Short mmCIF file of C-alpha atoms and ligand atoms in Angstrom, two decimals:
data_model
loop_
_atom_site.label_atom_id
_atom_site.label_comp_id
_atom_site.label_asym_id
_atom_site.label_seq_id
_atom_site.Cartn_x
_atom_site.Cartn_y
_atom_site.Cartn_z
CA MET A 1 -9.70 -30.18 -14.57
CA ALA A 2 -8.78 -26.96 -12.84
CA ALA A 3 -6.59 -27.37 -9.77
CA GLN A 4 -8.50 -27.41 -6.49
CA PRO A 5 -7.83 -24.61 -4.04
CA ASP A 6 -5.30 -25.54 -1.40
CA ILE A 7 -5.10 -22.27 0.45
CA HIS A 8 -2.77 -21.83 3.38
CA LEU A 9 -2.81 -18.53 5.27
CA TYR A 10 0.12 -17.36 7.40
CA THR A 11 -1.18 -14.75 9.74
CA THR A 12 -1.53 -13.24 13.16
CA GLN A 13 -4.23 -11.23 14.94
CA THR A 14 -3.72 -7.82 13.28
CA PRO A 15 -5.77 -5.52 11.02
CA ASN A 16 -3.81 -6.65 7.95
CA GLY A 17 -4.06 -10.32 8.84
CA ILE A 18 -7.82 -10.45 9.38
CA LYS A 19 -8.47 -8.83 6.00
CA ILE A 20 -7.52 -12.11 4.42
CA SER A 21 -9.41 -14.45 6.76
CA ILE A 22 -12.51 -12.25 6.35
CA THR A 23 -12.11 -12.31 2.56
CA LEU A 24 -11.80 -16.11 2.64
CA GLU A 25 -14.87 -16.46 4.89
CA GLU A 26 -16.91 -14.12 2.70
CA LEU A 27 -16.00 -16.25 -0.31
CA GLY A 28 -16.72 -19.46 1.58
CA LEU A 29 -13.32 -20.91 0.71
CA PRO A 30 -11.65 -23.64 2.77
CA TYR A 31 -8.20 -22.71 4.13
CA LYS A 32 -5.52 -23.79 6.56
CA VAL A 33 -4.01 -21.36 9.02
CA THR A 34 -0.52 -21.13 10.46
CA LYS A 35 -0.14 -18.58 13.22
CA ILE A 36 3.08 -16.60 12.97
CA GLU A 37 4.24 -15.80 16.51
CA PHE A 38 5.59 -12.26 16.53
CA SER A 39 6.71 -12.69 20.13
CA LYS A 40 9.10 -15.39 18.86
CA ASN A 41 10.05 -13.34 15.77
CA ALA A 42 8.74 -16.16 13.55
CA GLN A 43 8.15 -13.67 10.73
CA LYS A 44 11.93 -13.39 10.34
CA GLU A 45 12.65 -17.12 10.22
CA PRO A 46 14.21 -18.41 6.99
CA TRP A 47 11.32 -20.71 6.07
CA PHE A 48 8.87 -17.82 6.30
CA LEU A 49 11.17 -15.40 4.45
CA GLY A 50 11.08 -17.97 1.64
CA ILE A 51 7.37 -17.24 1.33
CA ASN A 52 7.61 -13.55 2.09
CA PRO A 53 11.05 -11.90 1.76
CA ASN A 54 9.53 -8.82 3.40
CA GLY A 55 9.12 -10.68 6.69
CA ARG A 56 5.59 -9.47 7.36
CA ILE A 57 2.16 -11.02 7.58
CA PRO A 58 -0.13 -11.88 5.92
CA ALA A 59 1.23 -14.32 3.36
CA LEU A 60 -0.67 -16.98 1.47
CA THR A 61 0.16 -20.06 -0.55
CA ASP A 62 -2.17 -21.90 -2.91
CA THR A 63 -2.05 -24.45 -5.70
CA PHE A 64 -2.19 -22.40 -8.87
CA THR A 65 -4.10 -23.37 -12.02
CA ASP A 66 -0.91 -24.92 -13.41
CA GLY A 67 -0.77 -27.30 -10.43
CA LYS A 68 2.27 -25.59 -8.90
CA THR A 69 2.45 -23.62 -5.66
CA ILE A 70 1.97 -19.87 -5.73
CA ASN A 71 3.31 -17.75 -2.84
CA LEU A 72 1.93 -14.27 -2.28
CA PHE A 73 2.51 -11.47 0.21
CA GLU A 74 1.02 -7.95 0.53
CA SER A 75 -2.56 -8.11 1.76
CA GLY A 76 -3.85 -5.98 -1.13
CA SER A 77 -2.52 -8.28 -3.81
CA ILE A 78 -3.71 -11.35 -1.89
CA GLN A 79 -7.24 -9.94 -1.84
CA GLN A 80 -7.02 -9.13 -5.56
CA TYR A 81 -5.81 -12.66 -6.27
CA LEU A 82 -8.59 -14.29 -4.28
CA VAL A 83 -11.42 -12.41 -5.98
CA ASP A 84 -9.84 -12.64 -9.43
CA ARG A 85 -9.55 -16.37 -9.15
CA TYR A 86 -12.48 -17.40 -6.97
CA ASP A 87 -15.16 -14.70 -6.89
CA LYS A 88 -16.86 -15.78 -10.10
CA ASP A 89 -20.26 -14.54 -8.87
CA TYR A 90 -18.89 -11.13 -7.85
CA LYS A 91 -19.99 -11.46 -4.25
CA ILE A 92 -17.33 -9.05 -3.00
CA SER A 93 -15.93 -7.63 -6.25
CA TYR A 94 -16.96 -6.30 -9.64
CA PRO A 95 -16.22 -7.46 -13.18
CA ARG A 96 -12.96 -6.16 -14.63
CA GLY A 97 -13.46 -3.15 -16.88
CA THR A 98 -16.41 -1.70 -14.97
CA ARG A 99 -16.21 1.67 -13.25
CA GLU A 100 -16.83 -0.04 -9.91
CA PHE A 101 -13.92 -2.41 -10.47
CA TYR A 102 -11.52 0.54 -10.68
CA ASP A 103 -13.17 2.42 -7.81
CA VAL A 104 -12.56 -0.61 -5.62
CA ASN A 105 -8.90 -0.47 -6.60
CA SER A 106 -8.58 3.22 -5.73
CA TRP A 107 -9.98 2.56 -2.25
CA LEU A 108 -7.87 -0.54 -1.82
CA PHE A 109 -4.70 1.43 -2.51
CA PHE A 110 -5.99 4.30 -0.36
CA LEU A 111 -6.11 1.89 2.55
CA ASN A 112 -2.79 0.22 1.82
CA SER A 113 -0.78 3.35 1.11
CA GLY A 114 -2.70 5.71 3.40
CA VAL A 115 -4.84 4.49 6.30
CA GLY A 116 -2.74 1.40 7.05
CA PRO A 117 0.71 2.98 7.10
CA MET A 118 -0.42 6.20 8.81
CA GLN A 119 -2.52 4.53 11.49
CA GLY A 120 0.39 2.14 11.92
CA GLN A 121 2.70 5.10 12.60
CA ALA A 122 0.15 6.49 15.07
CA ASN A 123 0.25 3.14 16.87
CA HIS A 124 4.03 3.21 16.89
CA PHE A 125 4.39 6.67 18.41
CA GLY A 126 1.37 6.34 20.68
CA ARG A 127 1.90 2.80 21.92
CA TYR A 128 5.25 1.19 21.13
CA ALA A 129 8.00 3.79 20.73
CA PRO A 130 10.80 3.58 23.33
CA GLU A 131 10.64 7.32 23.91
CA HIS A 132 7.52 9.54 23.96
CA ILE A 133 7.62 12.03 21.11
CA GLU A 134 4.57 14.24 21.23
CA TYR A 135 5.04 15.52 17.69
CA GLY A 136 5.13 11.96 16.32
CA VAL A 137 1.91 11.05 18.10
CA LYS A 138 0.13 14.18 16.87
CA ARG A 139 1.40 14.00 13.32
CA TYR A 140 0.06 10.52 12.72
CA THR A 141 -3.18 10.69 14.67
CA ASN A 142 -3.94 13.87 12.74
CA GLU A 143 -3.21 12.22 9.41
CA THR A 144 -5.31 9.21 10.40
CA ARG A 145 -8.12 11.58 11.32
CA ARG A 146 -7.80 13.30 7.95
CA LEU A 147 -8.07 9.96 6.16
CA TYR A 148 -11.08 8.95 8.31
CA GLY A 149 -12.65 12.28 7.35
CA VAL A 150 -12.24 11.38 3.67
CA LEU A 151 -13.93 8.03 4.32
CA ASN A 152 -16.71 9.62 6.37
CA THR A 153 -17.52 12.22 3.72
CA HIS A 154 -17.58 9.54 1.07
CA LEU A 155 -19.79 7.18 3.11
CA GLU A 156 -22.28 9.95 3.91
CA LYS A 157 -23.12 9.95 0.21
CA SER A 158 -23.24 6.19 -0.23
CA THR A 159 -26.74 4.81 -0.75
CA SER A 160 -25.77 1.21 0.06
CA GLY A 161 -23.61 2.19 3.03
CA TYR A 162 -20.57 0.53 1.42
CA LEU A 163 -17.57 2.22 -0.21
CA VAL A 164 -18.30 1.25 -3.80
CA GLY A 165 -21.62 0.56 -5.48
CA ASP A 166 -24.27 -1.72 -4.03
CA ARG A 167 -22.15 -4.27 -2.17
CA CYS A 168 -19.45 -4.98 0.37
CA THR A 169 -16.13 -5.42 -1.49
CA ILE A 170 -12.51 -6.22 -0.72
CA ALA A 171 -12.02 -2.45 -0.22
CA ASP A 172 -14.51 -2.41 2.70
CA ILE A 173 -12.97 -5.58 4.12
CA ALA A 174 -9.47 -4.10 3.91
CA HIS A 175 -10.55 -1.06 5.93
CA TRP A 176 -12.57 -2.82 8.61
CA GLY A 177 -9.80 -4.11 10.88
CA TRP A 178 -8.14 -0.70 10.93
CA VAL A 179 -11.31 1.26 11.61
CA ALA A 180 -12.36 -1.22 14.32
CA ALA A 181 -9.03 -0.40 16.02
CA ALA A 182 -9.39 3.39 15.81
CA GLY A 183 -9.30 3.85 19.58
CA TRP A 184 -6.01 1.96 19.82
CA ALA A 185 -4.50 4.65 17.56
CA GLY A 186 -5.96 7.47 19.65
CA VAL A 187 -8.75 8.32 17.21
CA ASP A 188 -12.32 8.69 18.51
CA ILE A 189 -14.68 6.98 16.07
CA GLU A 190 -17.56 9.04 17.48
CA ASP A 191 -16.19 11.97 15.49
CA PHE A 192 -16.98 10.09 12.26
CA PRO A 193 -20.64 9.03 12.42
CA ALA A 194 -20.99 7.64 8.89
CA LEU A 195 -17.79 5.65 9.29
CA LYS A 196 -18.96 4.38 12.68
CA ALA A 197 -22.28 3.23 11.18
CA TRP A 198 -20.37 1.48 8.40
CA GLU A 199 -18.08 -0.26 10.92
CA GLU A 200 -21.10 -1.59 12.84
CA MET A 201 -22.86 -2.67 9.66
CA MET A 202 -19.77 -4.59 8.56
CA LEU A 203 -19.59 -6.38 11.91
CA LYS A 204 -23.07 -7.81 11.34
CA ARG A 205 -21.83 -9.77 8.34
CA PRO A 206 -21.25 -13.43 9.24
CA GLY A 207 -18.04 -13.52 7.18
CA VAL A 208 -16.62 -10.56 9.10
CA GLU A 209 -17.64 -12.04 12.43
CA LYS A 210 -16.02 -15.36 11.66
CA GLY A 211 -12.94 -14.10 9.82
CA ARG A 212 -12.01 -11.55 12.46
CA GLN A 213 -11.40 -14.31 15.02
CA VAL A 214 -8.43 -15.77 13.06
CA PRO A 215 -6.02 -17.02 14.30
CA ASP A 216 -6.98 -15.75 17.79
CA PRO A 217 -10.07 -13.95 19.11
CA HIS A 218 -10.37 -10.35 17.90
CA THR A 219 -10.24 -8.09 20.96
CA MET A 220 -9.38 -4.73 19.39
CA ARG A 221 -12.88 -3.25 19.57
CA GLU A 222 -13.09 -3.91 23.31
CA LEU A 223 -9.46 -2.95 23.97
CA SER A 224 -10.00 0.32 22.15
CA LYS A 225 -12.60 1.20 24.77
CA ASP A 226 -10.72 0.01 27.88
CA SER A 227 -7.59 2.04 28.40
CA ASP A 228 -6.13 -0.07 31.25
CA ALA A 229 -6.42 -3.33 29.33
CA ALA A 230 -5.07 -1.56 26.25
CA LYS A 231 -2.01 -0.36 28.15
CA LYS A 232 -1.29 -3.86 29.35
CA ALA A 233 -1.65 -5.34 25.86
CA ALA A 234 0.55 -2.61 24.42
CA GLU A 235 3.33 -3.43 26.90
CA GLU A 236 3.48 -6.99 25.56
CA THR A 237 3.66 -5.83 21.97
CA LYS A 238 6.19 -3.15 22.84
CA LYS A 239 8.71 -5.80 23.80
CA TRP A 240 8.90 -7.50 20.41
CA VAL A 241 8.52 -4.28 18.46
CA GLN A 242 11.60 -2.87 20.19
CA GLU A 243 13.53 -6.11 19.76
CA GLY A 244 12.62 -6.05 16.08
CA MET A 245 13.83 -2.46 15.79
CA ALA A 246 17.14 -3.42 17.35
CA ALA A 247 17.51 -6.39 14.98
CA ASP A 248 16.75 -4.24 11.93
CA THR A 249 19.42 -1.72 12.93
CA LYS A 250 22.06 -4.45 12.86
CA LYS A 251 21.36 -5.31 9.22
CA MET B 1 -5.86 6.98 -32.17
CA SER B 2 -6.98 7.35 -28.61
CA LYS B 3 -7.78 10.76 -27.11
CA PRO B 4 -5.24 12.06 -24.60
CA ILE B 5 -5.65 11.09 -20.97
CA THR B 6 -5.53 13.95 -18.47
CA LEU B 7 -2.93 13.39 -15.74
CA TYR B 8 -3.19 15.58 -12.65
CA SER B 9 0.33 15.97 -11.41
CA HIS B 10 2.68 18.03 -9.32
CA ALA B 11 6.09 19.47 -10.12
CA THR B 12 8.03 17.96 -7.23
CA GLY B 13 5.93 15.21 -5.59
CA PRO B 14 7.16 11.81 -6.84
CA ASN B 15 3.92 9.81 -7.05
CA PRO B 16 2.40 11.34 -10.21
CA TRP B 17 5.63 10.74 -12.13
CA LYS B 18 5.27 7.00 -11.85
CA VAL B 19 2.06 7.34 -13.86
CA ALA B 20 3.78 9.57 -16.42
CA MET B 21 6.52 6.94 -16.82
CA VAL B 22 4.00 4.20 -17.51
CA LEU B 23 2.11 6.40 -20.00
CA GLU B 24 5.39 7.13 -21.81
CA GLU B 25 6.40 3.48 -21.77
CA LEU B 26 3.06 2.48 -23.31
CA ASN B 27 3.04 5.36 -25.77
CA VAL B 28 -0.38 6.50 -24.59
CA PRO B 29 -1.06 10.16 -25.37
CA TYR B 30 -1.66 12.36 -22.32
CA ASP B 31 -1.86 15.95 -21.16
CA THR B 32 -0.42 16.91 -17.80
CA LYS B 33 -2.12 19.39 -15.50
CA PHE B 34 0.25 20.61 -12.81
CA MET B 35 -1.66 21.36 -9.64
CA ASP B 36 -0.85 23.53 -6.65
CA PHE B 37 -1.17 21.60 -3.40
CA ALA B 38 -3.48 24.39 -2.20
CA ASP B 39 -6.03 23.49 -4.90
CA LEU B 40 -6.18 19.77 -4.15
CA LYS B 41 -8.29 19.78 -1.00
CA LYS B 42 -11.25 21.61 -2.49
CA ASP B 43 -13.61 21.38 -5.46
CA PRO B 44 -13.40 20.82 -8.37
CA TYR B 45 -10.38 18.59 -7.70
CA GLU B 46 -11.99 16.88 -4.70
CA GLN B 47 -14.85 15.81 -6.98
CA LEU B 48 -12.30 13.82 -8.95
CA CYS B 49 -10.20 12.60 -6.01
CA VAL B 50 -11.86 12.70 -2.60
CA ASN B 51 -8.48 12.21 -0.97
CA GLY B 52 -7.23 15.54 -2.34
CA ARG B 53 -3.91 14.21 -3.54
CA VAL B 54 -2.20 13.73 -6.86
CA PRO B 55 -2.05 11.78 -9.11
CA ALA B 56 -5.49 11.24 -10.60
CA ILE B 57 -6.43 10.62 -14.21
CA GLU B 58 -9.42 11.17 -16.47
CA ASP B 59 -9.59 8.89 -19.48
CA PRO B 60 -11.94 10.28 -22.17
CA ASN B 61 -11.72 7.01 -24.10
CA THR B 62 -13.40 4.94 -21.43
CA GLY B 63 -15.00 7.61 -19.24
CA ILE B 64 -13.10 6.18 -16.28
CA ASN B 65 -11.53 8.43 -13.62
CA ILE B 66 -9.08 6.97 -11.13
CA TRP B 67 -6.88 8.12 -8.24
CA GLU B 68 -4.11 6.43 -6.24
CA SER B 69 -1.03 5.90 -8.38
CA GLY B 70 -1.02 2.11 -7.89
CA ALA B 71 -4.62 1.76 -9.05
CA ILE B 72 -3.89 4.04 -12.01
CA VAL B 73 -0.92 2.08 -13.31
CA GLU B 74 -2.84 -1.20 -12.98
CA TYR B 75 -5.67 0.35 -15.00
CA LEU B 76 -3.27 1.62 -17.67
CA ALA B 77 -1.66 -1.79 -18.04
CA GLU B 78 -5.03 -3.56 -18.23
CA THR B 79 -6.45 -1.09 -20.73
CA TYR B 80 -3.51 -0.13 -22.93
CA ASP B 81 -0.83 -2.79 -22.55
CA THR B 82 -2.58 -5.16 -24.92
CA LYS B 83 0.73 -6.69 -26.04
CA HIS B 84 1.76 -7.28 -22.42
CA GLU B 85 5.06 -5.46 -22.72
CA LEU B 86 4.91 -4.20 -19.12
CA SER B 87 2.55 -6.76 -17.61
CA PHE B 88 1.51 -10.39 -17.66
CA GLU B 89 -1.79 -11.62 -18.98
CA LYS B 90 -1.92 -14.67 -16.75
CA GLY B 91 0.10 -17.08 -14.66
CA PRO B 92 1.49 -16.51 -11.18
CA GLU B 93 3.43 -13.56 -12.63
CA LYS B 94 0.20 -11.64 -13.07
CA TYR B 95 -0.29 -11.68 -9.30
CA GLN B 96 3.37 -11.22 -8.43
CA VAL B 97 3.28 -7.92 -10.30
CA LYS B 98 0.38 -6.84 -8.08
CA GLN B 99 2.29 -7.99 -5.03
CA TRP B 100 5.34 -5.83 -5.76
CA LEU B 101 3.17 -2.91 -6.75
CA HIS B 102 1.45 -3.11 -3.37
CA PHE B 103 4.84 -3.33 -1.69
CA GLN B 104 5.86 -0.14 -3.45
CA MET B 105 2.62 1.60 -2.49
CA SER B 106 2.48 0.53 1.13
CA GLY B 107 6.11 -0.22 1.91
CA GLN B 108 8.15 2.26 -0.08
CA GLY B 109 5.98 5.36 -0.68
CA PRO B 110 4.76 6.06 2.85
CA TYR B 111 8.10 5.35 4.54
CA TYR B 112 10.22 7.28 2.06
CA GLY B 113 7.66 10.08 2.40
CA GLN B 114 8.10 10.12 6.18
CA CYS B 115 11.86 9.88 5.81
CA ALA B 116 11.73 12.96 3.56
CA TRP B 117 9.58 14.77 6.10
CA PHE B 118 11.91 14.25 9.06
CA ASN B 119 15.14 14.74 7.10
CA LYS B 120 14.10 17.70 4.97
CA PHE B 121 10.85 19.41 5.82
CA HIS B 122 10.13 19.33 9.53
CA PRO B 123 11.39 22.63 10.96
CA GLU B 124 13.30 21.00 13.80
CA ARG B 125 15.54 17.91 13.61
CA LEU B 126 14.11 15.09 15.71
CA ALA B 127 16.62 12.30 16.20
CA ALA B 128 14.44 9.29 17.00
CA PRO B 129 11.88 9.62 14.19
CA THR B 130 14.60 10.50 11.67
CA GLU B 131 16.50 7.40 12.66
CA ARG B 132 13.32 5.34 12.54
CA TYR B 133 12.53 6.26 8.96
CA ASP B 134 16.16 6.01 7.83
CA GLU B 135 16.06 2.43 9.12
CA GLN B 136 12.77 1.77 7.34
CA VAL B 137 14.27 2.98 4.06
CA LYS B 138 17.28 0.72 4.56
CA ARG B 139 14.93 -2.15 5.19
CA VAL B 140 13.18 -1.54 1.87
CA LEU B 141 16.58 -1.42 0.12
CA TYR B 142 17.52 -4.67 1.82
CA VAL B 143 14.30 -6.43 0.76
CA LEU B 144 14.57 -5.23 -2.83
CA ASN B 145 18.23 -6.16 -3.02
CA LYS B 146 17.51 -9.63 -1.73
CA ALA B 147 14.60 -10.17 -4.09
CA LEU B 148 16.65 -8.92 -7.05
CA THR B 149 19.80 -10.91 -6.38
CA GLY B 150 20.41 -13.11 -9.42
CA LYS B 151 17.57 -11.41 -11.31
CA LYS B 152 17.19 -8.46 -13.62
CA TYR B 153 13.61 -7.59 -12.72
CA LEU B 154 11.20 -8.18 -9.86
CA VAL B 155 8.90 -10.53 -11.77
CA GLY B 156 9.82 -12.89 -14.59
CA GLU B 157 12.22 -11.85 -17.29
CA LYS B 158 10.89 -8.44 -18.17
CA CYS B 159 10.42 -4.96 -16.79
CA THR B 160 6.86 -4.43 -15.58
CA ILE B 161 4.77 -1.67 -14.02
CA ALA B 162 5.97 -3.02 -10.66
CA ASP B 163 9.62 -2.18 -11.44
CA ILE B 164 8.71 1.22 -12.91
CA SER B 165 6.63 2.13 -9.87
CA PHE B 166 9.72 2.20 -7.64
CA VAL B 167 11.77 4.56 -9.81
CA PRO B 168 10.57 7.98 -8.59
CA TRP B 169 11.11 7.28 -4.89
CA ASN B 170 14.38 5.42 -5.59
CA GLU B 171 15.57 8.47 -7.42
CA MET B 172 14.48 10.84 -4.62
CA LEU B 173 16.90 9.30 -2.11
CA GLY B 174 19.71 11.69 -2.99
CA PHE B 175 17.45 14.64 -2.34
CA ILE B 176 16.04 13.17 0.88
CA LEU B 177 19.32 12.13 2.46
CA GLY B 178 21.82 14.55 0.95
CA ASP B 179 25.38 13.87 2.11
CA LYS B 180 24.19 11.06 4.36
CA LEU B 181 23.50 8.87 1.33
CA ALA B 182 27.22 8.47 0.54
CA SER B 183 27.76 6.83 3.93
CA TRP B 184 25.11 4.23 3.11
CA ASP B 185 27.25 3.05 0.17
CA VAL B 186 24.25 1.79 -1.76
CA GLU B 187 26.29 0.39 -4.64
CA LYS B 188 28.33 -1.84 -2.32
CA ASN B 189 25.68 -2.77 0.25
CA TYR B 190 22.76 -3.25 -2.13
CA PRO B 191 24.43 -4.19 -5.44
CA ALA B 192 21.49 -5.97 -7.06
CA TYR B 193 19.21 -3.08 -6.15
CA HIS B 194 21.71 -0.59 -7.53
CA ALA B 195 22.14 -2.39 -10.87
CA TRP B 196 18.37 -2.73 -11.23
CA HIS B 197 17.71 0.93 -10.54
CA GLN B 198 20.41 2.00 -13.02
CA SER B 199 18.95 -0.25 -15.70
CA LEU B 200 15.48 1.22 -15.13
CA LEU B 201 16.81 4.77 -15.29
CA ALA B 202 18.43 4.02 -18.64
CA ARG B 203 15.09 3.16 -20.24
CA PRO B 204 14.25 5.89 -22.77
CA ALA B 205 10.71 6.47 -21.47
CA VAL B 206 11.87 6.66 -17.85
CA LYS B 207 14.77 8.94 -18.72
CA LYS B 208 12.58 11.27 -20.74
CA THR B 209 10.01 11.51 -17.93
CA TRP B 210 12.56 12.15 -15.21
CA GLU B 211 14.26 14.83 -17.27
CA ALA B 212 10.88 16.48 -17.77
CA LYS B 213 10.32 16.40 -14.01
CA GLN B 214 13.64 18.04 -13.31
CA LYS B 215 12.86 20.75 -15.81
CA VAL B 216 9.43 21.47 -14.32
CA ALA B 217 10.75 21.31 -10.75
CA SER B 218 13.43 23.87 -11.51
CA GLY B 219 10.77 26.19 -12.93
CA GLY B 220 11.82 25.57 -16.50
CA GLY B 221 8.26 25.54 -17.82
CA GLN B 222 6.10 22.65 -18.76
N1 GSH C 301 -0.74 6.81 -2.15
C1 GSH C 301 -0.92 7.97 -2.96
C2 GSH C 301 -0.08 9.10 -2.42
C3 GSH C 301 -0.28 10.36 -3.16
C4 GSH C 301 0.47 11.51 -2.55
O1 GSH C 301 0.89 11.47 -1.39
N2 GSH C 301 0.64 12.58 -3.35
C5 GSH C 301 1.32 13.77 -2.88
C6 GSH C 301 2.26 14.24 -3.96
S1 GSH C 301 3.58 13.07 -4.23
C7 GSH C 301 0.29 14.87 -2.65
O2 GSH C 301 -0.66 14.98 -3.43
N3 GSH C 301 0.44 15.68 -1.61
C8 GSH C 301 -0.43 16.80 -1.39
C9 GSH C 301 -0.90 16.97 0.02
O3 GSH C 301 -0.61 16.12 0.86
O4 GSH C 301 -1.61 17.94 0.25
C10 GSH C 301 -0.55 7.65 -4.40
O5 GSH C 301 0.44 6.93 -4.59
O6 GSH C 301 -1.26 8.11 -5.32
N1 GSH C 302 0.54 16.78 4.33
C1 GSH C 302 1.45 15.72 4.14
C2 GSH C 302 2.09 15.89 2.81
C3 GSH C 302 3.30 15.09 2.56
C4 GSH C 302 3.13 14.27 1.32
O1 GSH C 302 2.18 14.40 0.55
N2 GSH C 302 4.06 13.42 1.15
C5 GSH C 302 3.93 12.50 0.08
C6 GSH C 302 5.10 12.72 -0.80
S1 GSH C 302 4.92 14.15 -1.74
C7 GSH C 302 3.96 11.14 0.70
O2 GSH C 302 4.66 10.92 1.68
N3 GSH C 302 3.17 10.22 0.19
C8 GSH C 302 3.06 8.91 0.75
C9 GSH C 302 3.14 7.88 -0.30
O3 GSH C 302 3.77 8.13 -1.33
O4 GSH C 302 2.59 6.84 -0.08
C10 GSH C 302 2.44 15.61 5.29
O5 GSH C 302 2.39 16.43 6.19
O6 GSH C 302 3.21 14.64 5.32
#
């Protein structure tokens, strides 16, 4: 008999973290959650580095088909693993070898090598950096806007409203948390109507609604619209980001 | 015999060369089209890659077109590495290869790219961002070194597309950092990383591809 899933997600309330909880909810898989407290630098504790040497979330462990534990990090590969192993009905993926299968992969890497890192840099310079550097803010909000433009143009032509083919896939899920936090990065979603419509359509999915609240309530959409509350939240994050920067420099 | 794949590339940008290395490793015939950056963000190229970046490939054997270097090398391994010389068919290793490939794509590429920008290309030297991306690059070296300590390759006992994917940006560090690189003492501070990178560079397919890049970059024809 094939080993039963025994999925354990290590995460925190961030765009990259909720990709995985949304994927799990969409697939209807049971999972345990351990919250990794960034404010206590838990992501750099030895036990966690044993699961993810990169010291970042999300990470996931499961019982593999051979009965042994598998540890995975990198949200993109975790999503690929989950659909490869569990999405037998292709609810949020396509069969290997099809054109759609590879299109999903292009968009998945687009998010993980483009939107994620660049919007992340926009957040850094706009919200967390110790010193205000106008060029840094502009450079990365502009690049994020360029990437959103690529998404918007593509979605304008989509007949289903999703990125690839007729269904919501792991590529859409990977993007959602980032796009929902556009305002936090200084990008006005109103400038990208097709992307905005897609973001709202995604939110209506029960799996997105449930998965986005893991491990804590998802507040990014509201924060993005309330600049005072956003400033306060950013101050809290700023503290551990700057401590983390100082710790990295000592390595 | 399969028909040649078309690889859209660029003379100096590192990302397309990862694809060329995998094609060479797998002995898959291909033709390279070197693009000007000015032609990427308009048709006909944008029809092929909406993001207007290289690499992208067209495979006449399957009719599949793909962009994003990570997605391309996964496709090549799944389609042409039938003997699993650079990949794993199953087991946890199959997913660990994906994991390191994603780390390269999201952790190495973007940060080394930004490091190159602030060290080499931005018209004015900005201390804080330069320092930020130098630190990010060191962090990647640290993670790779740690993961490679006591091992020859990232996953299992053989070189995979995950290892190969790091080579172009690894090899760009000298260009990005110039004299500063000597002070980092990579060989001493990141010995497992250093040995790994040297062993990858010595692979005939990797060596041949990198030499071709240097020739094209110096204007020595294609
Ligand atoms: N994540 C992408 C990055 C591709 C990328 O940045 N390509 C560079 C060349 S190395 C490019 O096309 N730059 C052109 C531009 O930005 O206009 C991949 O790995 O394929
Ligand atoms: N227009 C871009 C072009 C720079 C670019 O394309 N850089 C590539 C390297 S050639 C890069 O950083 N790619 C990110 C990656 O490899 O993920 C900029 O201003 O940074």
